Short mmCIF file of C-alpha atoms and ligand atoms in Angstrom, two decimals:
data_model
loop_
_atom_site.label_atom_id
_atom_site.label_comp_id
_atom_site.label_asym_id
_atom_site.label_seq_id
_atom_site.Cartn_x
_atom_site.Cartn_y
_atom_site.Cartn_z
CA MET F 1 3.50 25.60 -1.50
CA PRO F 2 2.68 25.52 2.03
CA HIS F 3 0.36 28.65 1.93
CA GLU F 4 -2.09 26.56 -0.32
CA PHE F 5 -2.22 23.84 2.12
CA VAL F 6 -5.87 24.05 3.18
CA HIS F 7 -7.62 21.64 5.24
CA LYS F 8 -10.56 22.11 7.66
CA PRO F 9 -10.06 20.63 11.29
CA VAL F 10 -12.70 18.42 11.94
CA LEU F 11 -14.56 18.11 15.54
CA LEU F 12 -12.24 21.19 16.74
CA ALA F 13 -14.72 22.36 19.57
CA GLU F 14 -14.83 18.57 20.73
CA VAL F 15 -11.02 18.11 20.64
CA LEU F 16 -10.80 21.46 22.76
CA ALA F 17 -13.18 20.19 25.30
CA ALA F 18 -11.51 16.95 25.63
CA LEU F 19 -8.08 18.20 25.91
CA LYS F 20 -8.78 21.26 27.70
CA PRO F 21 -5.46 22.96 26.61
CA GLY F 22 -4.44 25.65 29.19
CA THR F 23 -1.38 27.98 30.00
CA GLY F 24 1.87 26.07 30.43
CA GLY F 25 0.34 22.73 29.22
CA ARG F 26 2.46 20.53 27.01
CA TYR F 27 0.77 18.64 24.13
CA ALA F 28 1.61 16.18 21.16
CA ASP F 29 -0.16 16.02 17.65
CA GLY F 30 0.88 13.07 15.75
CA THR F 31 -0.94 14.05 12.64
CA VAL F 32 -0.33 17.98 12.58
CA GLY F 33 -1.12 18.22 8.89
CA GLY F 34 -2.03 21.81 8.14
CA ALA F 35 -1.92 22.39 11.97
CA GLY F 36 -5.56 23.50 12.42
CA HIS F 37 -6.00 21.86 15.36
CA ALA F 38 -2.28 22.46 16.55
CA ALA F 39 -2.85 26.18 16.24
CA VAL F 40 -5.89 26.12 18.37
CA ILE F 41 -4.15 24.20 20.81
CA LEU F 42 -1.15 26.54 21.02
CA GLY F 43 -3.51 29.58 21.30
CA ALA F 44 -5.42 28.05 24.15
CA SER F 45 -2.14 27.16 26.07
CA SER F 46 -0.55 30.90 25.57
CA PRO F 47 1.71 32.03 26.58
CA THR F 48 3.84 29.20 27.75
CA GLY F 49 2.18 26.05 26.38
CA TRP F 50 4.35 23.74 24.38
CA LEU F 51 3.37 21.62 21.30
CA SER F 52 5.41 18.39 19.77
CA GLY F 53 4.10 17.36 16.41
CA CYS F 54 4.97 15.45 13.49
CA ASP F 55 3.64 14.11 10.28
CA ARG F 56 4.72 11.65 7.50
CA ASP F 57 3.92 14.03 4.85
CA GLY F 58 6.70 16.53 4.13
CA VAL F 59 4.24 19.10 2.63
CA ALA F 60 2.15 19.13 5.70
CA VAL F 61 5.28 19.62 7.73
CA GLU F 62 6.27 22.88 6.04
CA ALA F 63 2.76 23.79 6.06
CA ALA F 64 2.29 23.25 9.78
CA GLN F 65 5.76 25.34 10.25
CA ALA F 66 4.59 28.31 8.43
CA ARG F 67 0.92 28.05 9.94
CA LEU F 68 2.48 28.21 13.44
CA ALA F 69 5.06 30.79 12.78
CA GLU F 70 3.08 33.07 15.52
CA PHE F 71 3.75 30.70 18.05
CA ALA F 72 7.55 30.46 17.39
CA GLY F 73 9.80 28.93 20.32
CA ARG F 74 6.64 27.01 21.81
CA PHE F 75 6.67 23.92 19.37
CA GLU F 76 8.77 21.25 17.61
CA ILE F 77 7.26 19.81 14.42
CA ARG F 78 9.09 16.55 13.01
CA ARG F 79 8.67 14.49 9.64
CA GLY F 80 7.96 11.21 10.86
CA ASN F 81 5.49 8.55 11.78
CA PHE F 82 3.60 9.03 14.87
CA SER F 83 4.18 5.50 15.86
CA GLU F 84 7.65 6.83 16.75
CA LEU F 85 6.36 9.81 18.86
CA SER F 86 7.55 8.12 22.06
CA GLU F 87 11.25 7.89 20.58
CA TRP F 88 11.66 11.87 21.01
CA VAL F 89 8.63 13.13 23.26
CA PRO F 90 9.85 12.36 26.64
CA ALA F 91 7.89 9.54 28.67
CA GLU F 92 5.14 10.96 30.94
CA SER F 93 5.48 14.40 29.75
CA CYS F 94 1.95 15.48 27.88
CA ASP F 95 -1.31 16.70 29.30
CA GLY F 96 -2.92 15.82 26.10
CA VAL F 97 -2.05 13.79 22.67
CA LEU F 98 -4.10 13.94 19.36
CA LEU F 99 -4.26 11.80 16.50
CA ASP F 100 -6.59 12.77 13.76
CA LEU F 101 -6.02 9.95 11.45
CA GLY F 102 -6.27 9.49 7.83
CA VAL F 103 -5.70 11.77 4.86
CA SER F 104 -5.70 15.59 4.70
CA SER F 105 -7.80 17.56 2.07
CA PRO F 106 -4.53 18.56 -0.19
CA GLN F 107 -3.26 14.63 -0.09
CA LEU F 108 -6.76 13.87 -1.68
CA ASP F 109 -7.11 16.77 -3.76
CA LEU F 110 -3.96 16.88 -5.53
CA ALA F 111 -4.18 14.42 -8.57
CA GLU F 112 -0.02 13.88 -8.38
CA ARG F 113 -0.14 12.15 -4.96
CA GLY F 114 -2.35 9.58 -6.26
CA PHE F 115 -4.93 8.85 -3.86
CA SER F 116 -8.00 9.88 -5.95
CA PHE F 117 -9.85 7.74 -8.42
CA GLN F 118 -11.81 10.74 -9.62
CA GLN F 119 -8.62 12.65 -11.09
CA ASP F 120 -6.20 10.94 -13.03
CA GLY F 121 -2.56 11.07 -11.48
CA PRO F 122 0.39 8.57 -10.85
CA LEU F 123 -0.61 5.41 -8.84
CA ASP F 124 1.45 6.44 -5.64
CA MET F 125 -0.76 7.00 -2.42
CA ARG F 126 2.50 7.21 -0.15
CA MET F 127 2.06 9.79 2.62
CA ASP F 128 5.68 9.69 3.12
CA LYS F 129 7.49 10.24 -0.27
CA ARG F 130 10.72 8.93 1.15
CA GLN F 131 9.06 5.33 1.55
CA MET F 132 10.05 3.01 -1.34
CA LEU F 133 6.60 1.20 -1.60
CA SER F 134 3.92 3.03 -3.56
CA ALA F 135 0.59 1.65 -4.71
CA THR F 136 2.44 1.21 -8.26
CA GLU F 137 4.70 -1.48 -6.82
CA MET F 138 1.88 -3.05 -4.71
CA VAL F 139 -0.51 -3.39 -7.69
CA ASN F 140 1.95 -4.67 -10.21
CA GLY F 141 3.97 -6.96 -7.75
CA GLU F 142 1.63 -8.48 -5.17
CA SER F 143 -0.02 -11.85 -6.22
CA ALA F 144 -3.67 -12.20 -6.90
CA GLU F 145 -4.25 -13.99 -3.66
CA GLU F 146 -2.56 -11.00 -1.49
CA LEU F 147 -4.27 -8.37 -3.65
CA ALA F 148 -7.71 -9.95 -2.94
CA ARG F 149 -6.74 -10.00 0.89
CA ILE F 150 -5.90 -6.57 0.87
CA PHE F 151 -8.92 -5.33 -0.97
CA TRP F 152 -11.13 -7.61 1.48
CA THR F 153 -9.39 -6.83 4.72
CA TYR F 154 -8.97 -3.14 4.33
CA GLY F 155 -11.68 -2.16 2.10
CA GLY F 156 -14.40 -4.84 2.86
CA GLU F 157 -14.58 -5.29 -1.21
CA GLN F 158 -17.00 -7.90 -1.92
CA ASP F 159 -15.74 -8.46 -5.38
CA SER F 160 -11.93 -8.54 -3.95
CA ARG F 161 -11.00 -12.19 -5.90
CA ARG F 162 -12.53 -10.90 -9.34
CA MET F 163 -10.80 -7.57 -9.14
CA ALA F 164 -7.37 -8.97 -8.17
CA ARG F 165 -7.48 -11.69 -10.78
CA ALA F 166 -8.45 -8.84 -13.61
CA ILE F 167 -5.29 -6.88 -12.22
CA VAL F 168 -3.08 -9.73 -12.70
CA HIS F 169 -4.33 -10.76 -16.08
CA ASP F 170 -4.36 -7.00 -17.61
CA ARG F 171 -0.81 -6.05 -15.97
CA GLU F 172 0.71 -8.83 -17.92
CA GLY F 173 0.01 -6.67 -21.09
CA ARG F 174 0.50 -3.19 -19.48
CA ARG F 175 1.69 -2.18 -15.87
CA PHE F 176 -0.56 -0.16 -13.89
CA THR F 177 0.84 3.42 -13.49
CA THR F 178 -2.00 5.77 -13.15
CA THR F 179 -5.17 5.84 -10.98
CA ARG F 180 -7.24 6.26 -14.14
CA GLN F 181 -6.21 2.79 -15.29
CA LEU F 182 -6.92 1.06 -11.83
CA ALA F 183 -10.19 3.08 -11.81
CA GLU F 184 -11.51 2.13 -15.14
CA LEU F 185 -10.66 -1.87 -14.54
CA ILE F 186 -12.71 -1.57 -11.34
CA GLU F 187 -15.50 0.16 -13.27
CA ARG F 188 -15.53 -2.41 -15.88
CA ILE F 189 -15.74 -5.15 -13.44
CA SER F 190 -18.44 -3.40 -11.14
CA PRO F 191 -20.15 -0.92 -13.06
CA ARG F 192 -21.97 2.07 -11.29
CA HIS F 193 -25.54 1.16 -12.05
CA GLY F 194 -26.68 4.10 -9.88
CA LYS F 195 -24.43 3.11 -6.98
CA LYS F 196 -24.05 5.93 -4.40
CA SER F 197 -20.41 5.79 -3.84
CA HIS F 198 -18.02 4.89 -7.17
CA PRO F 199 -16.99 1.39 -7.52
CA ALA F 200 -13.30 1.91 -6.91
CA THR F 201 -13.84 3.68 -3.43
CA LYS F 202 -12.96 0.31 -1.33
CA VAL F 203 -10.17 -0.89 -3.24
CA PHE F 204 -8.65 2.78 -3.30
CA GLN F 205 -9.12 3.04 0.49
CA ALA F 206 -7.70 -0.84 0.87
CA LEU F 207 -4.59 0.05 -1.06
CA ARG F 208 -4.06 3.56 0.66
CA ILE F 209 -4.38 1.74 4.27
CA ALA F 210 -1.88 -1.17 2.73
CA VAL F 211 0.81 1.16 1.05
CA ASN F 212 1.00 3.25 4.32
CA ASP F 213 0.45 0.53 6.85
CA GLU F 214 -2.04 2.71 8.73
CA ILE F 215 -3.34 -0.09 10.84
CA GLY F 216 0.11 -1.06 12.10
CA SER F 217 1.03 2.52 12.47
CA LEU F 218 -2.05 3.11 14.88
CA GLU F 219 -1.57 0.14 16.94
CA ARG F 220 1.93 1.11 17.82
CA GLY F 221 0.88 4.86 17.75
CA LEU F 222 -1.43 4.19 20.66
CA VAL F 223 0.77 2.25 22.79
CA GLY F 224 3.48 5.15 22.27
CA ALA F 225 0.85 7.74 22.97
CA LEU F 226 -0.20 6.25 26.45
CA LYS F 227 3.76 6.46 27.13
CA ILE F 228 4.09 10.05 26.76
CA LEU F 229 0.98 11.03 28.49
CA LYS F 230 1.27 12.21 32.21
CA PRO F 231 -1.17 10.43 34.51
CA GLY F 232 -4.45 12.27 34.20
CA GLY F 233 -3.57 13.28 30.62
CA ARG F 234 -5.79 12.70 27.90
CA LEU F 235 -5.71 10.80 24.44
CA ALA F 236 -7.88 11.99 21.69
CA VAL F 237 -8.22 10.00 18.64
CA ILE F 238 -10.31 10.65 15.26
CA THR F 239 -11.00 8.12 13.06
CA PHE F 240 -12.53 7.97 9.63
CA HIS F 241 -13.50 4.44 9.10
CA SER F 242 -14.52 1.23 11.20
CA LEU F 243 -11.08 -0.52 10.75
CA GLU F 244 -9.53 2.40 12.53
CA ASP F 245 -12.34 2.67 15.07
CA ARG F 246 -12.10 -0.89 15.95
CA VAL F 247 -8.50 -0.70 16.80
CA VAL F 248 -9.00 2.42 18.99
CA LYS F 249 -12.10 0.82 20.74
CA GLU F 250 -10.13 -2.52 21.30
CA PHE F 251 -7.07 -0.91 22.58
CA GLY F 252 -9.13 1.31 25.17
CA ARG F 253 -11.13 -1.67 26.19
CA ALA F 254 -8.12 -3.72 26.67
CA ARG F 255 -6.17 -1.24 28.70
CA SER F 256 -9.18 -0.13 31.13
CA ARG F 257 -9.88 -3.58 32.21
CA ASP F 258 -8.64 -4.77 35.33
CA TYR F 259 -7.75 -8.13 34.14
CA THR F 260 -6.33 -9.96 30.94
CA PHE F 261 -7.21 -13.06 29.43
CA ALA F 262 -4.82 -15.90 29.88
CA GLY F 263 -6.35 -17.92 27.21
CA GLY F 264 -8.15 -16.76 24.05
CA VAL F 265 -11.65 -16.66 25.38
CA ASP F 266 -13.26 -14.78 28.18
CA VAL F 267 -13.39 -17.57 30.78
CA PRO F 268 -13.61 -15.91 34.27
CA GLU F 269 -11.11 -18.45 35.75
CA LEU F 270 -8.57 -17.57 33.01
CA ARG F 271 -8.55 -14.04 33.86
CA GLU F 272 -5.19 -12.57 35.35
CA PRO F 273 -5.63 -9.50 37.40
CA ARG F 274 -3.87 -6.29 36.28
CA THR F 275 -3.91 -2.73 36.78
CA PRO F 276 -5.85 -0.59 34.40
CA GLU F 277 -3.75 2.00 32.54
CA LEU F 278 -6.62 4.02 31.25
CA LYS F 279 -10.17 4.94 31.59
CA TRP F 280 -12.75 6.12 29.02
CA VAL F 281 -13.75 9.81 29.10
CA SER F 282 -16.23 9.12 26.19
CA ARG F 283 -16.64 5.61 25.37
CA LYS F 284 -19.08 6.39 23.01
CA ALA F 285 -17.72 8.20 19.84
CA MET F 286 -18.43 11.77 19.16
CA THR F 287 -19.36 12.71 15.62
CA PRO F 288 -19.83 16.20 13.98
CA GLY F 289 -23.17 17.98 14.29
CA ALA F 290 -25.18 19.24 11.60
CA ALA F 291 -23.55 22.70 11.41
CA GLU F 292 -20.07 21.17 10.80
CA LEU F 293 -21.60 18.52 8.43
CA ALA F 294 -23.13 21.34 6.27
CA GLY F 295 -19.56 23.30 6.23
CA ASN F 296 -17.44 20.64 5.83
CA PRO F 297 -19.17 17.40 4.03
CA ARG F 298 -15.69 15.48 4.62
CA SER F 299 -16.36 15.39 8.01
CA ARG F 300 -19.29 12.88 7.64
CA SER F 301 -17.16 9.71 8.73
CA ALA F 302 -15.31 11.21 11.59
CA GLN F 303 -15.58 9.92 15.23
CA LEU F 304 -13.78 10.92 17.97
CA ARG F 305 -12.94 8.80 21.12
CA VAL F 306 -11.28 10.32 24.15
CA MET F 307 -9.24 8.31 27.16
CA GLU F 308 -7.41 9.48 30.12
CA LYS F 309 -4.26 7.84 31.38
CA ILE F 310 -4.81 6.44 35.01
C1 SAM M 401 -6.57 14.36 8.96
S1 SAM M 401 -5.00 15.10 8.40
C2 SAM M 401 -4.81 16.04 9.89
C3 SAM M 401 -5.30 17.45 9.93
C4 SAM M 401 -4.56 18.16 11.21
N1 SAM M 401 -5.29 17.70 12.05
C5 SAM M 401 -5.15 19.61 10.84
O1 SAM M 401 -5.93 20.27 11.70
O2 SAM M 401 -4.71 20.29 9.74
C6 SAM M 401 -4.26 13.59 8.76
C7 SAM M 401 -2.70 13.68 8.61
O3 SAM M 401 -2.02 12.83 9.18
C8 SAM M 401 -0.83 12.36 8.72
N2 SAM M 401 -0.50 11.19 8.83
C9 SAM M 401 -1.46 9.99 8.71
N3 SAM M 401 -0.68 8.64 9.04
C10 SAM M 401 0.27 9.28 10.02
C11 SAM M 401 1.34 8.58 10.85
N4 SAM M 401 1.18 7.29 10.85
N5 SAM M 401 2.28 9.17 11.19
C12 SAM M 401 2.31 10.57 11.01
N6 SAM M 401 1.40 11.21 10.14
C13 SAM M 401 0.46 10.57 9.61
C14 SAM M 401 -1.19 12.60 7.27
O4 SAM M 401 -0.19 12.76 6.27
C15 SAM M 401 -2.17 13.81 7.19
O5 SAM M 401 -1.19 14.84 7.08
#
């Protein structure tokens, strides 16, 4: 139900300071979610500011439409991947673009979405329910080698091979269909022993990233975001883990340089001159302050980086 969609927007003051929404400005929000950030951007750009928003999650799109009703006529929200924003938002039209990555609180909290190892639900993890591939297909269908690669690459799971082999062994007897089943297998292999985080944290994160092709979407989304920004427009990206943050940092670093490598290594003679496309507004990541952390523990891993198109 749209009215039950509760998600606290993170680093809100910092996003506003970065994008500086003002009257008549045009903005894009690629992860509109419950429209917490979007509502504040539209409010600050009243009475004529415009927002193009999207989300892969149909429930989020409905919630955002309802939340933004007071700004009717000043926004368009579509269901889709932010990697496709530049296919419908005109080139060089935006003063600011926001990507607030990862999952929303309702996605995590609703057992039926299958993201959580703390509650039992179907092993799903699709942000977009129209997608065919879910965590069930992946866990029951991929080879042990591929599962281990996913757990290691996207989760940094040290026991990736052992866990992958155990999954392949167990699924011969019974398919994995629930989050509980998978979490129990991981607990068996890697018991808690007073560890701070649950032993299934990394595998669940890795599967989520793989099922939703989060890294590929981000790489394409950053390129598209740069296309739709006006010169002088700003791109604000909030990440929640180091893999995402690395992609953002590398994108900013590569596109703010006045040269590119002709070879794989940085040898001055192999540098080819080019025009930088953006500059950093804050190269150092901004993180939530004590007050935000106290009010919203889920903000703890959030990092905001901001770039400006040249
Ligand atoms: C952290 S929440 C955003 C919350 C939002 N800023 C707010 O204030 O309510 C992340 C949202 O991004 C969506 N999402 C993640 N990856 C996406 C992608 N590649 N394309 C579109 N939406 C995506 C998720 O479905 C989720 O609703």
